C-alpha cells in the first residue's frame, strides 16, 4: 500500500520537484551509505523490452526493495566514475532487527554496455541478473519512438537503421579502451545492435556463471504473465508472490512497419534469435509465432 502511494506521489511531481527530491534523497543516502547494502538482484535490460513491467513486479514483492529515487542508478555504465559510496546511497537503509529484504535495481543500458558485465561481477559477484528479451524488430521500432519522444533522435526509423553502423562505428571499442568514456550514439542510436541479445547475454554468463543469469521472454510474459512471473521468482529463489495486475507499463504504441522493412529486419535477426535458444530453453516466442503463421 505504501509503495503504491509513494508511486502515485512521484507521478504527480513536476520534473523540477523530482530533481530536488532526488538530490535530497541521494544527499541523505550518502551520509547513511554504511547502512545501505548494495543490491542482490540487478535487471540489466534490454531497453524497451518490458523492463518497466518487471521493475513494477519486483517492487511489489514483499521480500524486495527498490532504489529510493529512480528505478536504476546507471552506476555500472555511464556513472562508473562515481564512488562505491555514491552507489550504495541509492538503496534503502537496513536497520538491525528489521526483516531482511533484498535490494534491487533496474538499469536498461547495462546489458548493452561492453563493460557492465565485468564491472557487476567484480562489485557484486553473488548477485542475480535478470535479462528481458523481446521481439527485436518491435524493440528497435519502440526504441526509435522512445528516442524521438525524448528529443534524442531526428531521423525517421528506416533512415536511422540504415545509418546505424556509421553512427556507432568504433564506439564499443572506445568504451572498452577509454576509462570513463561515454557515448551518446552508442546509448541512443544502436537500434539493431541492442536486439542482438545472445552476444550481450554471453558476457554476463561468462562474468557471473549461468546460474546467476536469468533470461525472460517479454512477449511470453505479456501473453501469460502469472506463469512466467512465478517461474522467474522460483529461479531467483524468492517466495511466490502473485501480482494484482500485470500491465504493459511504459509502452509506446505506434504505426506498423512497411512489409519490406519488416521482412528485411526479420532476416537480419534470424541468426541472433537462433543463438538465444540455449538461454531460453527453446525458440523465442516471437519466432514460434512466425512459424505458426
mmCIF file of C-alpha atoms in Angstrom:
data_model
loop_
_atom_site.group_PDB
_atom_site.id
_atom_site.type_symbol
_atom_site.label_atom_id
_atom_site.label_comp_id
_atom_site.label_asym_id
_atom_site.label_seq_id
_atom_site.Cartn_x
_atom_site.Cartn_y
_atom_site.Cartn_z
ATOM 1 C CA UNK A 1 0.000 0.000 0.000
ATOM 2 C CA UNK A 2 2.769 2.446 0.986
ATOM 3 C CA UNK A 3 4.656 1.679 -2.219
ATOM 4 C CA UNK A 4 1.605 2.430 -4.366
ATOM 5 C CA UNK A 5 1.007 5.714 -2.527
ATOM 6 C CA UNK A 6 4.651 6.753 -2.970
ATOM 7 C CA UNK A 7 4.476 5.872 -6.654
ATOM 8 C CA UNK A 8 1.367 7.994 -7.072
ATOM 9 C CA UNK A 9 3.045 10.918 -5.298
ATOM 10 C CA UNK A 10 6.109 10.667 -7.561
ATOM 11 C CA UNK A 11 3.945 10.595 -10.690
ATOM 12 C CA UNK A 12 2.310 13.914 -9.711
ATOM 13 C CA UNK A 13 5.585 15.756 -9.110
ATOM 14 C CA UNK A 14 6.876 18.244 -11.658
ATOM 15 C CA UNK A 15 10.269 17.420 -13.241
ATOM 16 C CA UNK A 16 11.925 20.150 -11.173
ATOM 17 C CA UNK A 17 10.381 18.839 -7.940
ATOM 18 C CA UNK A 18 11.508 15.305 -8.782
ATOM 19 C CA UNK A 19 15.076 16.549 -9.330
ATOM 20 C CA UNK A 20 15.076 18.337 -5.973
ATOM 21 C CA UNK A 21 13.636 15.327 -4.145
ATOM 22 C CA UNK A 22 16.140 13.039 -5.857
ATOM 23 C CA UNK A 23 19.055 15.280 -4.838
ATOM 24 C CA UNK A 24 17.856 15.348 -1.227
ATOM 25 C CA UNK A 25 17.410 11.574 -1.138
ATOM 26 C CA UNK A 26 20.903 10.985 -2.512
ATOM 27 C CA UNK A 27 22.449 13.514 -0.144
ATOM 28 C CA UNK A 28 20.898 11.711 2.820
ATOM 29 C CA UNK A 29 21.826 8.411 1.232
ATOM 30 C CA UNK A 30 25.461 9.474 1.070
ATOM 31 C CA UNK A 31 25.503 10.294 4.785
ATOM 32 C CA UNK A 32 23.907 6.952 5.712
ATOM 33 C CA UNK A 33 25.524 4.802 2.994
ATOM 34 C CA UNK A 34 27.113 2.435 5.530
ATOM 35 C CA UNK A 35 23.584 1.309 6.500
ATOM 36 C CA UNK A 36 22.558 0.707 2.881
ATOM 37 C CA UNK A 37 23.514 -2.724 1.490
ATOM 38 C CA UNK A 38 24.077 -2.918 -2.275
ATOM 39 C CA UNK A 39 21.603 -4.886 -4.385
ATOM 40 C CA UNK A 40 21.492 -8.652 -4.667
ATOM 41 C CA UNK A 41 19.409 -8.527 -7.853
ATOM 42 C CA UNK A 42 20.010 -6.403 -10.966
ATOM 43 C CA UNK A 43 17.762 -6.108 -14.019
ATOM 44 C CA UNK A 44 20.188 -5.221 -16.819
ATOM 45 C CA UNK A 45 17.852 -4.663 -19.794
ATOM 46 C CA UNK A 46 17.175 -4.869 -22.623
ATOM 47 C CA UNK A 47 15.836 -1.380 -23.171
ATOM 48 C CA UNK A 48 12.182 -1.300 -24.343
ATOM 49 C CA UNK A 49 11.809 -4.998 -23.543
ATOM 50 C CA UNK A 50 9.460 -4.989 -20.572
ATOM 51 C CA UNK A 51 11.968 -3.714 -18.016
ATOM 52 C CA UNK A 52 9.488 -1.247 -16.544
ATOM 53 C CA UNK A 53 6.942 -4.034 -16.136
ATOM 54 C CA UNK A 54 9.417 -6.328 -14.387
ATOM 55 C CA UNK A 55 10.539 -3.397 -12.230
ATOM 56 C CA UNK A 56 6.926 -2.868 -11.111
ATOM 57 C CA UNK A 57 6.506 -6.566 -10.322
ATOM 58 C CA UNK A 58 9.748 -6.710 -8.341
ATOM 59 C CA UNK A 59 8.811 -3.509 -6.493
ATOM 60 C CA UNK A 60 5.577 -5.131 -5.303
ATOM 61 C CA UNK A 61 7.337 -8.226 -3.971
ATOM 62 C CA UNK A 62 7.327 -8.204 -0.139
ATOM 63 C CA UNK A 63 10.903 -9.513 0.081
ATOM 64 C CA UNK A 64 12.449 -6.896 -2.240
ATOM 65 C CA UNK A 65 13.121 -3.155 -2.031
ATOM 66 C CA UNK A 66 13.668 -0.792 -4.939
ATOM 67 C CA UNK A 67 16.136 2.118 -5.091
ATOM 68 C CA UNK A 68 14.950 5.171 -3.207
ATOM 69 C CA UNK A 69 14.952 7.718 -6.063
ATOM 70 C CA UNK A 70 14.907 6.120 -9.514
ATOM 71 C CA UNK A 71 14.368 2.614 -10.825
ATOM 72 C CA UNK A 72 18.070 2.347 -11.641
ATOM 73 C CA UNK A 73 21.382 4.037 -10.983
ATOM 74 C CA UNK A 74 23.397 3.668 -14.190
ATOM 75 C CA UNK A 75 26.449 3.127 -11.987
ATOM 76 C CA UNK A 76 27.913 0.258 -13.997
ATOM 77 C CA UNK A 77 27.608 2.089 -17.325
ATOM 78 C CA UNK A 78 27.851 5.890 -17.618
ATOM 79 C CA UNK A 79 28.297 6.672 -13.897
ATOM 80 C CA UNK A 80 31.165 4.349 -13.076
ATOM 81 C CA UNK A 81 33.342 7.378 -12.292
ATOM 82 C CA UNK A 82 31.315 7.804 -9.073
ATOM 83 C CA UNK A 83 32.314 6.157 -5.811
ATOM 84 C CA UNK A 84 31.008 2.936 -4.302
ATOM 85 C CA UNK A 85 29.503 5.062 -1.536
ATOM 86 C CA UNK A 86 27.559 7.023 -4.166
ATOM 87 C CA UNK A 87 26.182 3.737 -5.483
ATOM 88 C CA UNK A 88 25.100 2.483 -2.066
ATOM 89 C CA UNK A 89 23.445 5.841 -1.374
ATOM 90 C CA UNK A 90 20.707 4.884 -3.866
ATOM 91 C CA UNK A 91 19.376 1.964 -1.814
ATOM 92 C CA UNK A 92 17.221 1.784 1.320
ATOM 93 C CA UNK A 93 18.603 1.671 4.838
ATOM 94 C CA UNK A 94 18.640 -1.736 6.506
ATOM 95 C CA UNK A 95 18.291 -1.313 10.268
ATOM 96 C CA UNK A 96 19.324 -4.018 12.764
ATOM 97 C CA UNK A 97 16.418 -6.190 13.855
ATOM 98 C CA UNK A 98 14.263 -5.368 10.829
ATOM 99 C CA UNK A 99 13.086 -8.052 8.430
ATOM 100 C CA UNK A 100 15.729 -8.614 5.776
ATOM 101 C CA UNK A 101 14.722 -7.666 2.260
ATOM 102 C CA UNK A 102 16.911 -7.746 -0.843
ATOM 103 C CA UNK A 103 17.600 -4.505 -2.689
ATOM 104 C CA UNK A 104 17.434 -4.462 -6.473
ATOM 105 C CA UNK A 105 17.840 -2.023 -9.323
ATOM 106 C CA UNK A 106 16.869 -1.877 -12.992
ATOM 107 C CA UNK A 107 19.197 -0.109 -15.458
ATOM 108 C CA UNK A 108 18.410 -0.890 -19.096
ATOM 109 C CA UNK A 109 21.772 0.107 -20.592
ATOM 110 C CA UNK A 110 23.773 -2.427 -18.565
ATOM 111 C CA UNK A 111 23.048 -5.254 -20.996
ATOM 112 C CA UNK A 112 24.424 -3.357 -23.994
ATOM 113 C CA UNK A 113 27.349 -1.574 -22.354
ATOM 114 C CA UNK A 114 30.502 -3.616 -23.124
ATOM 115 C CA UNK A 115 31.984 -3.268 -19.619
ATOM 116 C CA UNK A 116 28.913 -3.515 -17.384
ATOM 117 C CA UNK A 117 29.010 -7.309 -17.005
ATOM 118 C CA UNK A 118 32.586 -7.449 -15.746
ATOM 119 C CA UNK A 119 32.024 -4.420 -13.514
ATOM 120 C CA UNK A 120 28.946 -6.003 -11.918
ATOM 121 C CA UNK A 121 30.760 -9.315 -11.462
ATOM 122 C CA UNK A 122 33.667 -7.580 -9.712
ATOM 123 C CA UNK A 123 31.482 -5.482 -7.397
ATOM 124 C CA UNK A 124 28.533 -7.862 -6.850
ATOM 125 C CA UNK A 125 29.900 -11.360 -7.518
ATOM 126 C CA UNK A 126 26.903 -13.161 -5.951
ATOM 127 C CA UNK A 127 24.128 -11.045 -7.438
ATOM 128 C CA UNK A 128 21.344 -12.448 -9.603
ATOM 129 C CA UNK A 129 20.899 -10.815 -13.006
ATOM 130 C CA UNK A 130 17.636 -10.639 -14.964
ATOM 131 C CA UNK A 131 17.669 -10.074 -18.724
ATOM 132 C CA UNK A 132 14.469 -9.204 -20.572
ATOM 133 C CA UNK A 133 14.328 -10.011 -24.301
ATOM 134 C CA UNK A 134 11.609 -9.036 -26.744
ATOM 135 C CA UNK A 135 10.947 -9.399 -30.464
ATOM 136 C CA UNK A 136 14.000 -7.387 -31.622
ATOM 137 C CA UNK A 137 12.188 -5.782 -34.550
ATOM 138 C CA UNK A 138 9.431 -4.494 -32.267
ATOM 139 C CA UNK A 139 12.071 -3.486 -29.720
ATOM 140 C CA UNK A 140 14.040 -1.484 -32.299
ATOM 141 C CA UNK A 141 10.909 0.294 -33.538
ATOM 142 C CA UNK A 142 9.797 1.053 -29.974
ATOM 143 C CA UNK A 143 13.269 2.336 -29.057
ATOM 144 C CA UNK A 144 13.243 4.666 -32.045
ATOM 145 C CA UNK A 145 9.865 6.114 -30.990
ATOM 146 C CA UNK A 146 11.221 6.470 -27.460
ATOM 147 C CA UNK A 147 14.313 8.393 -28.615
ATOM 148 C CA UNK A 148 12.211 10.620 -30.877
ATOM 149 C CA UNK A 149 9.894 11.476 -27.985
ATOM 150 C CA UNK A 150 12.857 12.352 -25.771
ATOM 151 C CA UNK A 151 14.416 14.584 -28.440
ATOM 152 C CA UNK A 152 17.424 12.278 -28.851
ATOM 153 C CA UNK A 153 16.653 11.335 -32.456
ATOM 154 C CA UNK A 154 15.689 13.255 -35.602
ATOM 155 C CA UNK A 155 15.871 10.656 -38.372
ATOM 156 C CA UNK A 156 12.890 8.509 -39.436
ATOM 157 C CA UNK A 157 13.166 4.843 -38.476
ATOM 158 C CA UNK A 158 14.292 3.402 -41.824
ATOM 159 C CA UNK A 159 16.962 6.078 -42.204
ATOM 160 C CA UNK A 160 18.158 5.695 -38.599
ATOM 161 C CA UNK A 161 18.544 1.942 -39.082
ATOM 162 C CA UNK A 162 20.325 2.400 -42.408
ATOM 163 C CA UNK A 163 22.820 4.814 -40.833
ATOM 164 C CA UNK A 164 23.251 2.947 -37.551
ATOM 165 C CA UNK A 165 26.533 1.255 -38.450
ATOM 166 C CA UNK A 166 28.119 4.567 -39.462
ATOM 167 C CA UNK A 167 26.745 6.472 -36.480
ATOM 168 C CA UNK A 168 28.043 3.912 -33.986
ATOM 169 C CA UNK A 169 31.271 2.831 -35.710
ATOM 170 C CA UNK A 170 34.135 2.307 -33.235
ATOM 171 C CA UNK A 171 32.112 3.302 -30.200
ATOM 172 C CA UNK A 172 32.109 -0.072 -28.459
ATOM 173 C CA UNK A 173 35.890 -0.163 -28.707
ATOM 174 C CA UNK A 174 36.051 3.407 -27.371
ATOM 175 C CA UNK A 175 34.009 2.436 -24.317
ATOM 176 C CA UNK A 176 36.190 -0.624 -23.753
ATOM 177 C CA UNK A 177 39.532 1.128 -24.009
ATOM 178 C CA UNK A 178 38.969 4.665 -22.707
ATOM 179 C CA UNK A 179 38.262 4.633 -18.945
ATOM 180 C CA UNK A 180 35.414 6.965 -18.021
ATOM 181 C CA UNK A 181 34.266 7.443 -21.615
ATOM 182 C CA UNK A 182 30.594 7.650 -22.565
ATOM 183 C CA UNK A 183 28.855 7.728 -25.934
ATOM 184 C CA UNK A 184 25.526 9.339 -26.764
ATOM 185 C CA UNK A 185 25.216 7.499 -30.093
ATOM 186 C CA UNK A 186 26.087 4.099 -28.605
ATOM 187 C CA UNK A 187 23.425 4.565 -25.949
ATOM 188 C CA UNK A 188 20.668 6.118 -28.054
ATOM 189 C CA UNK A 189 21.142 5.118 -31.710
ATOM 190 C CA UNK A 190 22.012 1.389 -31.654
ATOM 191 C CA UNK A 191 18.553 0.163 -32.613
ATOM 192 C CA UNK A 192 19.546 -3.129 -34.246
ATOM 193 C CA UNK A 193 22.637 -3.890 -32.182
ATOM 194 C CA UNK A 194 20.692 -3.785 -28.924
ATOM 195 C CA UNK A 195 18.433 -6.542 -30.251
ATOM 196 C CA UNK A 196 21.360 -8.891 -30.925
ATOM 197 C CA UNK A 197 20.816 -10.285 -27.466
ATOM 198 C CA UNK A 198 22.836 -13.502 -27.324
ATOM 199 C CA UNK A 199 26.246 -11.822 -27.536
ATOM 200 C CA UNK A 200 25.310 -9.460 -24.720
ATOM 201 C CA UNK A 201 23.879 -12.221 -22.539
ATOM 202 C CA UNK A 202 27.042 -14.217 -23.141
ATOM 203 C CA UNK A 203 29.114 -11.507 -21.463
ATOM 204 C CA UNK A 204 27.064 -11.848 -18.275
ATOM 205 C CA UNK A 205 27.150 -15.645 -18.321
ATOM 206 C CA UNK A 206 30.925 -15.550 -18.740
ATOM 207 C CA UNK A 207 31.323 -12.996 -15.942
ATOM 208 C CA UNK A 208 28.865 -14.442 -13.395
ATOM 209 C CA UNK A 209 28.115 -18.001 -14.464
ATOM 210 C CA UNK A 210 24.909 -19.380 -15.987
ATOM 211 C CA UNK A 211 23.250 -19.988 -12.625
ATOM 212 C CA UNK A 212 23.108 -16.256 -11.868
ATOM 213 C CA UNK A 213 21.763 -15.046 -15.228
ATOM 214 C CA UNK A 214 18.006 -15.395 -15.795
ATOM 215 C CA UNK A 215 16.620 -14.601 -19.252
ATOM 216 C CA UNK A 216 12.911 -13.781 -19.586
ATOM 217 C CA UNK A 217 10.989 -13.679 -22.870
ATOM 218 C CA UNK A 218 8.949 -10.478 -22.503
ATOM 219 C CA UNK A 219 6.483 -11.495 -25.217
ATOM 220 C CA UNK A 220 5.786 -14.709 -23.281
ATOM 221 C CA UNK A 221 5.438 -12.663 -20.076
ATOM 222 C CA UNK A 222 2.729 -10.484 -21.574
ATOM 223 C CA UNK A 223 0.964 -13.500 -23.098
ATOM 224 C CA UNK A 224 0.897 -15.443 -19.804
ATOM 225 C CA UNK A 225 2.094 -13.055 -17.083
ATOM 226 C CA UNK A 226 1.330 -15.042 -13.946
ATOM 227 C CA UNK A 227 3.013 -18.248 -15.139
ATOM 228 C CA UNK A 228 6.167 -16.502 -16.373
ATOM 229 C CA UNK A 229 6.420 -14.267 -13.304
ATOM 230 C CA UNK A 230 6.049 -17.209 -10.912
ATOM 231 C CA UNK A 231 8.723 -19.137 -12.842
ATOM 232 C CA UNK A 232 11.132 -16.203 -12.545
ATOM 233 C CA UNK A 233 10.507 -15.863 -8.811
ATOM 234 C CA UNK A 234 11.325 -19.530 -8.330
ATOM 235 C CA UNK A 235 14.503 -19.227 -10.376
ATOM 236 C CA UNK A 236 15.549 -16.281 -8.228
ATOM 237 C CA UNK A 237 14.868 -18.201 -5.017
ATOM 238 C CA UNK A 238 12.041 -15.868 -3.972
ATOM 239 C CA UNK A 239 8.829 -16.957 -2.326
ATOM 240 C CA UNK A 240 5.990 -16.769 -4.802
ATOM 241 C CA UNK A 241 4.035 -13.521 -4.743
ATOM 242 C CA UNK A 242 1.056 -13.159 -7.069
ATOM 243 C CA UNK A 243 0.607 -9.664 -8.544
ATOM 244 C CA UNK A 244 -2.710 -7.851 -8.528
ATOM 245 C CA UNK A 245 -2.194 -6.994 -12.193
ATOM 246 C CA UNK A 246 0.439 -7.085 -14.925
ATOM 247 C CA UNK A 247 0.289 -4.220 -17.410
ATOM 248 C CA UNK A 248 2.398 -3.102 -20.345
ATOM 249 C CA UNK A 249 3.814 -0.190 -18.390
ATOM 250 C CA UNK A 250 5.792 2.437 -20.325
ATOM 251 C CA UNK A 251 4.535 1.077 -23.656
ATOM 252 C CA UNK A 252 4.754 3.311 -26.735
ATOM 253 C CA UNK A 253 2.153 2.190 -29.282
ATOM 254 C CA UNK A 254 2.694 3.280 -32.865
ATOM 255 C CA UNK A 255 2.189 2.518 -36.545
ATOM 256 C CA UNK A 256 3.182 -0.636 -38.391
ATOM 257 C CA UNK A 257 6.414 -1.061 -40.300
ATOM 258 C CA UNK A 258 6.375 -1.340 -44.077
ATOM 259 C CA UNK A 259 6.247 -5.040 -45.100
ATOM 260 C CA UNK A 260 9.628 -4.924 -46.905
ATOM 261 C CA UNK A 261 11.291 -3.268 -43.886
ATOM 262 C CA UNK A 262 9.750 -5.839 -41.549
ATOM 263 C CA UNK A 263 10.894 -8.751 -43.722
ATOM 264 C CA UNK A 264 14.426 -7.367 -44.025
ATOM 265 C CA UNK A 265 14.776 -6.899 -40.277
ATOM 266 C CA UNK A 266 13.349 -10.374 -39.587
ATOM 267 C CA UNK A 267 16.119 -11.794 -41.801
ATOM 268 C CA UNK A 268 18.743 -9.674 -40.032
ATOM 269 C CA UNK A 269 17.773 -11.004 -36.605
ATOM 270 C CA UNK A 270 17.276 -14.654 -37.609
ATOM 271 C CA UNK A 271 20.768 -15.891 -36.544
ATOM 272 C CA UNK A 272 20.704 -13.760 -33.403
ATOM 273 C CA UNK A 273 17.314 -15.174 -32.403
ATOM 274 C CA UNK A 274 18.575 -18.717 -33.033
ATOM 275 C CA UNK A 275 21.517 -18.048 -30.701
ATOM 276 C CA UNK A 276 19.009 -17.297 -27.902
ATOM 277 C CA UNK A 277 17.741 -20.879 -27.767
ATOM 278 C CA UNK A 278 20.268 -22.106 -25.131
ATOM 279 C CA UNK A 279 19.406 -19.191 -22.851
ATOM 280 C CA UNK A 280 15.626 -19.544 -23.185
ATOM 281 C CA UNK A 281 15.485 -23.324 -23.376
ATOM 282 C CA UNK A 282 13.729 -23.129 -26.743
ATOM 283 C CA UNK A 283 12.970 -20.747 -29.605
ATOM 284 C CA UNK A 284 11.908 -17.220 -28.632
ATOM 285 C CA UNK A 285 8.143 -16.831 -28.643
ATOM 286 C CA UNK A 286 8.158 -14.314 -31.492
ATOM 287 C CA UNK A 287 9.874 -16.862 -33.792
ATOM 288 C CA UNK A 288 7.400 -19.587 -32.843
ATOM 289 C CA UNK A 289 4.522 -17.263 -33.732
ATOM 290 C CA UNK A 290 6.086 -16.527 -37.140
ATOM 291 C CA UNK A 291 6.434 -20.263 -37.856
ATOM 292 C CA UNK A 292 2.755 -20.833 -36.999
ATOM 293 C CA UNK A 293 1.746 -18.124 -39.457
#
